[in-house]
Short mmCIF file of C-alpha atoms and ligand atoms in Angstrom, two decimals:
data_model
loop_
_atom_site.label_atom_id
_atom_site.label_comp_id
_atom_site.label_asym_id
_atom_site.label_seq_id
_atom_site.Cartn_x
_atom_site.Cartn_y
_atom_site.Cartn_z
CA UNK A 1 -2.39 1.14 18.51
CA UNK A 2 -0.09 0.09 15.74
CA UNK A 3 1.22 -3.18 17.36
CA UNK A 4 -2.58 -3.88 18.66
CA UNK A 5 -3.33 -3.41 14.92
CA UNK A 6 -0.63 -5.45 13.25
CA UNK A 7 -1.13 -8.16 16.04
CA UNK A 8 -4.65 -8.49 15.00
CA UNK A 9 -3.80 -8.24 11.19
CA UNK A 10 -1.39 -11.44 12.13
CA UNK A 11 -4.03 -13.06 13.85
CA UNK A 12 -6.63 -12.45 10.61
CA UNK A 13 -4.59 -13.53 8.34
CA UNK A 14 -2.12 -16.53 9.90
CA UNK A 15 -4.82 -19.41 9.59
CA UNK A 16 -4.56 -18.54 5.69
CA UNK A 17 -2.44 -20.34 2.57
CA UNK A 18 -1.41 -16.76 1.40
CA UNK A 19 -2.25 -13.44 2.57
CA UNK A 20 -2.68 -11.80 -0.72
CA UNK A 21 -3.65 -12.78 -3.81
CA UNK A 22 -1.54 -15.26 -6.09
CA UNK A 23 -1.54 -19.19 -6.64
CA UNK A 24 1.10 -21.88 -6.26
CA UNK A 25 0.67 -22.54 -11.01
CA UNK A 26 1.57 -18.48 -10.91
CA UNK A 27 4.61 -19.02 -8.80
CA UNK A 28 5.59 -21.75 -11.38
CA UNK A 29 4.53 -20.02 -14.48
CA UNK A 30 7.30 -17.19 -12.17
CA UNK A 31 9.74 -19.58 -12.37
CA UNK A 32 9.70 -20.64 -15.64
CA UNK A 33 10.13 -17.38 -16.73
CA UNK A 34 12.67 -16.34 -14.67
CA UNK A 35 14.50 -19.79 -16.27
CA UNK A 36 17.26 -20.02 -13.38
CA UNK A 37 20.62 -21.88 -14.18
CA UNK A 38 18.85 -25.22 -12.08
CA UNK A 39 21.97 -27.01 -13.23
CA UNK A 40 23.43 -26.41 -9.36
CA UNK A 41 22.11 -25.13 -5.48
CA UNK A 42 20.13 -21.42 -6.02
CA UNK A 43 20.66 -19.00 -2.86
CA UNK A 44 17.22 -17.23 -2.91
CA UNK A 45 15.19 -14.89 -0.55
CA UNK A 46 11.33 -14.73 -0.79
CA UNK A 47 10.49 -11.04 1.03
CA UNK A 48 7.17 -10.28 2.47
CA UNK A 49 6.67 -13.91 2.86
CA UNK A 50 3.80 -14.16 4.77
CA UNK A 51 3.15 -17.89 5.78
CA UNK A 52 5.13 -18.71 3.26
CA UNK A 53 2.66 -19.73 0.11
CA UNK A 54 5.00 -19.32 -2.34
CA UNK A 55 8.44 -20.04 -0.26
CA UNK A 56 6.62 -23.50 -0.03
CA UNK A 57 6.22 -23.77 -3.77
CA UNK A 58 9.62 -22.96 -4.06
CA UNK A 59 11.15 -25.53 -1.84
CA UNK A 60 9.23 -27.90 -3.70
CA UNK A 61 10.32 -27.08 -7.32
CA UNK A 62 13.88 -26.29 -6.83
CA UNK A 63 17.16 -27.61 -5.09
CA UNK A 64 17.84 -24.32 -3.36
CA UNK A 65 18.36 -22.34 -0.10
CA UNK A 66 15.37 -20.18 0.52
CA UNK A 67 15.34 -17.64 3.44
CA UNK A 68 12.19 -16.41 3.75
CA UNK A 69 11.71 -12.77 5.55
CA UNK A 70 8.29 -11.46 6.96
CA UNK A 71 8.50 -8.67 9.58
CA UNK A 72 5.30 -10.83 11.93
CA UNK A 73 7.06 -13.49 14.42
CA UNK A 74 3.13 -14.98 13.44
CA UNK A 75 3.59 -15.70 10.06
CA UNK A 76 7.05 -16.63 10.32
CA UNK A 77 6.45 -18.84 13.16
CA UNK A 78 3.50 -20.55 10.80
CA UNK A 79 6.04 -20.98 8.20
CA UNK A 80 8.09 -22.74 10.34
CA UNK A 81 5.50 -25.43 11.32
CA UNK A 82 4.38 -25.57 7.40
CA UNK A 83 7.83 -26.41 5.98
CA UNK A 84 8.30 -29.35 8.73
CA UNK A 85 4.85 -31.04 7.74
CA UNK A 86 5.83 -30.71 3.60
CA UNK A 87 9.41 -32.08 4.31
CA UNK A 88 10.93 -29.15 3.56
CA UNK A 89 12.37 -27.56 6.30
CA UNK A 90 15.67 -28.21 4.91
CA UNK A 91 15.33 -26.05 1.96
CA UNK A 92 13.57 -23.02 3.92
CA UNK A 93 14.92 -20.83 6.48
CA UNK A 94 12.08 -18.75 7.94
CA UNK A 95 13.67 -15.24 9.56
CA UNK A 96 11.84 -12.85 10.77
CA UNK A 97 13.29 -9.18 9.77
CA UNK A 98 12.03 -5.92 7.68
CA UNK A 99 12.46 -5.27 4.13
CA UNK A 100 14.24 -2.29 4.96
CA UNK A 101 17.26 -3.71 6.53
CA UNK A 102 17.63 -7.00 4.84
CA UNK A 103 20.43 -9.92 5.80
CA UNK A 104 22.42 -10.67 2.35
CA UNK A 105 25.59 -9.34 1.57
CA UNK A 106 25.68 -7.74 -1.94
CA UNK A 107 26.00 -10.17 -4.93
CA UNK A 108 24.95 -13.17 -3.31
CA UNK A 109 21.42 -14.21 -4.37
CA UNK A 110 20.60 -15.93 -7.36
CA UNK A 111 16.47 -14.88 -7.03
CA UNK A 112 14.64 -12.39 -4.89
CA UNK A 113 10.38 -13.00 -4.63
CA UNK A 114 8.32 -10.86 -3.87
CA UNK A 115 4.80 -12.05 -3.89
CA UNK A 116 2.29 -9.20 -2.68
CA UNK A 117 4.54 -7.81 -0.60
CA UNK A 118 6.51 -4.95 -2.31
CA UNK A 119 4.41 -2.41 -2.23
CA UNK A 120 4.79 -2.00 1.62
CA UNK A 121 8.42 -0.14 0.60
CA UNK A 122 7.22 0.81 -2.84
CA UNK A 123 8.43 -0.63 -6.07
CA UNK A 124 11.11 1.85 -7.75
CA UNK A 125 12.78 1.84 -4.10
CA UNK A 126 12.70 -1.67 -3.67
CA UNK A 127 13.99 -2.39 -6.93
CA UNK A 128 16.98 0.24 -6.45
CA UNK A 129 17.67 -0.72 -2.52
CA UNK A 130 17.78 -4.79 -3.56
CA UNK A 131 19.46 -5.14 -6.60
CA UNK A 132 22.92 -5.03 -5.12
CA UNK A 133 21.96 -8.52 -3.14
CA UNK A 134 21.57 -9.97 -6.75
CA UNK A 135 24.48 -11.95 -8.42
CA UNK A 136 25.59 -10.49 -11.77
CA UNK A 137 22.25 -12.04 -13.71
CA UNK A 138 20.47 -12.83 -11.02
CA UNK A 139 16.72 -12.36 -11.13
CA UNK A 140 14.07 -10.52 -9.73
CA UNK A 141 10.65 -11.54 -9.33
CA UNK A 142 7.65 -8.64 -8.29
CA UNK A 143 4.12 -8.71 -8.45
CA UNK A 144 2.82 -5.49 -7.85
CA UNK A 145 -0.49 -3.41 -8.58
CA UNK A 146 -0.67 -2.89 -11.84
CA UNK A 147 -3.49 -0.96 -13.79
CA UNK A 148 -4.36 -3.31 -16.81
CA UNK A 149 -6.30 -1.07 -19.13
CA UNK A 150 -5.20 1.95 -20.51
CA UNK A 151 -8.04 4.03 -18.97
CA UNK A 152 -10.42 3.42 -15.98
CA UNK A 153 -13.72 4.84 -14.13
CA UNK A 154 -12.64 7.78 -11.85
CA UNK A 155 -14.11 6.15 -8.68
CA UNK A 156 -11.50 3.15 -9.25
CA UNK A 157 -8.44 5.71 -10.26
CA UNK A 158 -8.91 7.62 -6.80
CA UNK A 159 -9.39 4.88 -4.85
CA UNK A 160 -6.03 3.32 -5.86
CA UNK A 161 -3.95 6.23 -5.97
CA UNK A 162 -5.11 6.83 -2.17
CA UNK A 163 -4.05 2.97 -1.52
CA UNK A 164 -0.86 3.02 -3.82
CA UNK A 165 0.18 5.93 -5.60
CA UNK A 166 2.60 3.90 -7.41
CA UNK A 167 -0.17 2.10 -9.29
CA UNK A 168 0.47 1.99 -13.05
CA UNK A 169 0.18 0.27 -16.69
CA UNK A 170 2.76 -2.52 -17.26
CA UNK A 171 4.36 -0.44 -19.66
CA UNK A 172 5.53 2.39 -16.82
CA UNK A 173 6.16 -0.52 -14.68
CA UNK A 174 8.80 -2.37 -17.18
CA UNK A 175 10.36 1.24 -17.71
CA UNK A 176 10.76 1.44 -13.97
CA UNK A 177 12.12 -1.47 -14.08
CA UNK A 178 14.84 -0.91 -16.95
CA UNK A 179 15.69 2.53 -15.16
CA UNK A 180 17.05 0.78 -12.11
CA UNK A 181 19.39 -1.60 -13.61
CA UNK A 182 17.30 -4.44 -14.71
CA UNK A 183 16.15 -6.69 -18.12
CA UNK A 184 12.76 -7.16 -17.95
CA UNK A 185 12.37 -10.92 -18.75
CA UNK A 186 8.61 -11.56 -18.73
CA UNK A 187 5.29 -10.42 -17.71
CA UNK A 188 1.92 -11.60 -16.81
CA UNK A 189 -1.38 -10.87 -14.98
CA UNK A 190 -2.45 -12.68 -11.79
CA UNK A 191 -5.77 -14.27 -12.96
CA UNK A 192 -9.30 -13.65 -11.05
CA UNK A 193 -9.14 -16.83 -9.18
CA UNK A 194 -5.84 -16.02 -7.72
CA UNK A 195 -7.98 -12.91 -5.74
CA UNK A 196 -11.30 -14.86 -5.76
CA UNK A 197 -10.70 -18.27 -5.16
CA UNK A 198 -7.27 -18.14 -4.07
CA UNK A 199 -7.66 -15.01 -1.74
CA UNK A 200 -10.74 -13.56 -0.77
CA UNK A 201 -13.08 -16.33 -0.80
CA UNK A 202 -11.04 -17.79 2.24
CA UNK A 203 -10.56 -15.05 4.04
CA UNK A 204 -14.69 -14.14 4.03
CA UNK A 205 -14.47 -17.79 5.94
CA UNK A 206 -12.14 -16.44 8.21
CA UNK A 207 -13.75 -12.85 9.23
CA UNK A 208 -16.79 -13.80 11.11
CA UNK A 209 -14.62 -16.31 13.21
CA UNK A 210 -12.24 -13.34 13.93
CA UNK A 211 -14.61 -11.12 15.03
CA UNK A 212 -16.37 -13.66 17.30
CA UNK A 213 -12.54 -14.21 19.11
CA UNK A 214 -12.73 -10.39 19.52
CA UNK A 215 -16.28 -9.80 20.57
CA UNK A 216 -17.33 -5.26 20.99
CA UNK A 217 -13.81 -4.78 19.36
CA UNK A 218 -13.88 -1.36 17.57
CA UNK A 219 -10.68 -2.25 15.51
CA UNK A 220 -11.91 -5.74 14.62
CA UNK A 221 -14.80 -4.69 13.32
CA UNK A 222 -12.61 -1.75 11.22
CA UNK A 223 -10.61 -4.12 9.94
CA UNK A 224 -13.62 -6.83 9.08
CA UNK A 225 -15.26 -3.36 7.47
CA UNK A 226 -12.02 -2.07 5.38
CA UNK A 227 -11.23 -6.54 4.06
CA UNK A 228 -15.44 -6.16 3.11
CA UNK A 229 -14.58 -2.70 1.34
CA UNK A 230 -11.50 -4.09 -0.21
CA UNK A 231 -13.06 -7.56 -1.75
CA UNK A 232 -16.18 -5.07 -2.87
CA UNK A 233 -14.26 -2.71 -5.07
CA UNK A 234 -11.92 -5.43 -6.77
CA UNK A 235 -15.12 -7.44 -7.55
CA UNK A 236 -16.65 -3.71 -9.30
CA UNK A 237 -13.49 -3.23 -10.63
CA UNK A 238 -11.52 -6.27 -11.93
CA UNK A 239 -11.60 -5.75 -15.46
CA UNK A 240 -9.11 -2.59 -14.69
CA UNK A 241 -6.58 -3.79 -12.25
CA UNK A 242 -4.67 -6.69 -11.21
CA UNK A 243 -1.39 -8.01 -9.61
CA UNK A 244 1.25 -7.69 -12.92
CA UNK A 245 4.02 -9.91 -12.11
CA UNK A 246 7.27 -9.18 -13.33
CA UNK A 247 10.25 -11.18 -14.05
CA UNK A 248 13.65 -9.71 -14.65
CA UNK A 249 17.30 -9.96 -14.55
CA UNK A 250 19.99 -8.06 -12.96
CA UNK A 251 21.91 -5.86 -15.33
N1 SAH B 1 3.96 -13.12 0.04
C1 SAH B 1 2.86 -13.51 0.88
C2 SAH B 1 2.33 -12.38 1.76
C3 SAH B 1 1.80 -11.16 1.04
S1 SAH B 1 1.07 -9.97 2.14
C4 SAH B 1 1.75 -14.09 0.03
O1 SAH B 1 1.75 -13.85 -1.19
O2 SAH B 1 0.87 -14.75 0.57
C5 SAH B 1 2.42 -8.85 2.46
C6 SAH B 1 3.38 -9.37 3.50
O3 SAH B 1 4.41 -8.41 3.69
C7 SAH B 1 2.76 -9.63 4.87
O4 SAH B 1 3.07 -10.92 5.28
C8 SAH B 1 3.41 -8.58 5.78
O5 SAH B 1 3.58 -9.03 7.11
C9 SAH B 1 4.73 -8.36 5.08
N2 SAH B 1 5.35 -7.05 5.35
C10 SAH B 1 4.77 -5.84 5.32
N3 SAH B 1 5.66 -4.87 5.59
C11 SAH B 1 6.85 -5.50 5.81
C12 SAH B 1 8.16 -5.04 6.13
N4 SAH B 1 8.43 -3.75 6.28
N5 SAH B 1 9.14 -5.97 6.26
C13 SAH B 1 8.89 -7.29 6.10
N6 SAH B 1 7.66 -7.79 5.81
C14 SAH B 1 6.65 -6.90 5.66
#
């Protein structure tokens, strides 16, 4: 049931730019932020990469060694085949692994990124388990589910906190982030089109064309139900949560 599920999630999702919400200015605006020493080769790993959205953007900016980890052969696979077409194969190497038993040895990245993906391992214990991999000063680069008002409607509160109990203001986030070794460097919100535009709107493009490929499917039709209930309650409640993403350095 689980690998029918995740198999199905894979094939959802693996026709798509990015499978959750960001945009390729975001990644930049990421970068800038995190202002690496560009001056000579970067070693970095993008986590959770999906098909490899911001990996991509990466490759393009910077002279660097990306190895990109997702734990779907799919997605990696995709990755592959996207980084040959851009010309940047070179810079990217796709690996497929979990985020729970990662490939570095300690102090030898210059940047971890983690674009919508952190949750899955939650963000005080992926924060604590990674930051060895870092170089003294390296950087760290989350977005994560972030609450961006100080209060909220109950309906949204309980909704979240069944999704992601870890949901929480920025300013709990950057103390998180301070408690496990690390100087937060910057902060900003992930914009409506990054979800909209960038995210959803594709994906409602996609779901009818899944569910045709997978016609009387019960689980198809749960998971084209649960995307529907998903895009639904971040359209009701947008003004009160967001991805935040975070930038900072290894202490
Ligand atoms: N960073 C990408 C994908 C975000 S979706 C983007 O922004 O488009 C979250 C990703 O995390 C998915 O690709 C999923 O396959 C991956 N993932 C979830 N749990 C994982 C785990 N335990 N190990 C590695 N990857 C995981």
């Amino acid at each position: 049931m689980e690998a029918e599920f995740l198999a199905l999630l894979a094939q959802l999702h693996k026709t798509q730019k990015r499978q959750g919400p960001g945009g390729d200015p975001e990644t930049e605006k990421a970068l800038m932020l995190a202002a690496l020493d560009q001056s000579r080769s970067l070693s970095i790993a993008d986590i959770g990469c999906g098909t490899g959205a911001s990996a991509l953007t990466l490759a393009r900016c910077l002279d660097a060694e990306i190895t990109a980890i997702d734990f779907l052969p799919d997605f990696i696979d995709e990755l592959g085949i996207r980084a040959e077409k851009a010309g940047l194969s070179h810079k990217i190497s796709p690996h497929v692994g979990s985020m729970d038993d990662l490939p570095f040895s300690d102090g030898s990245l210059d940047a971890i990124w983690f674009e919508g993906a952190i949750y899955n391992i939650g963000f005080e214990n992926g924060l604590s388990a990674w930051r060895r991999f870092l170089k003294p000063g390296g950087v760290l680069v989350a977005s994560e589910i972030t609450w961006i008002t100080n209060s909220r409607p109950n309906e949204v509160q309980t909704y979240w906190e069944g999704e992601y109990p870890e949901i929480d203001t920025a300013s709990s986030k950057l103390r998180v982030l301070e408690a496990c070794g690390y100087a937060p460097l910057g902060y900003f919100v992930l914009p409506e089109n990054c979800w909209i535009e960038n995210y959803y709107q594709p994906l409602q493009e996609r779901v009818p064309e899944f569910v045709a490929e997978h016609p009387d499917n019960e689980l198809v039709a749960s998971i084209a139900e649960a995307e529907k209930f998903e895009r639904e309650i971040y359209l009701k409640f947008k003004a009160f949560y967001s991805y935040g993403v975070y930038i900072a350095r290894k202490i």
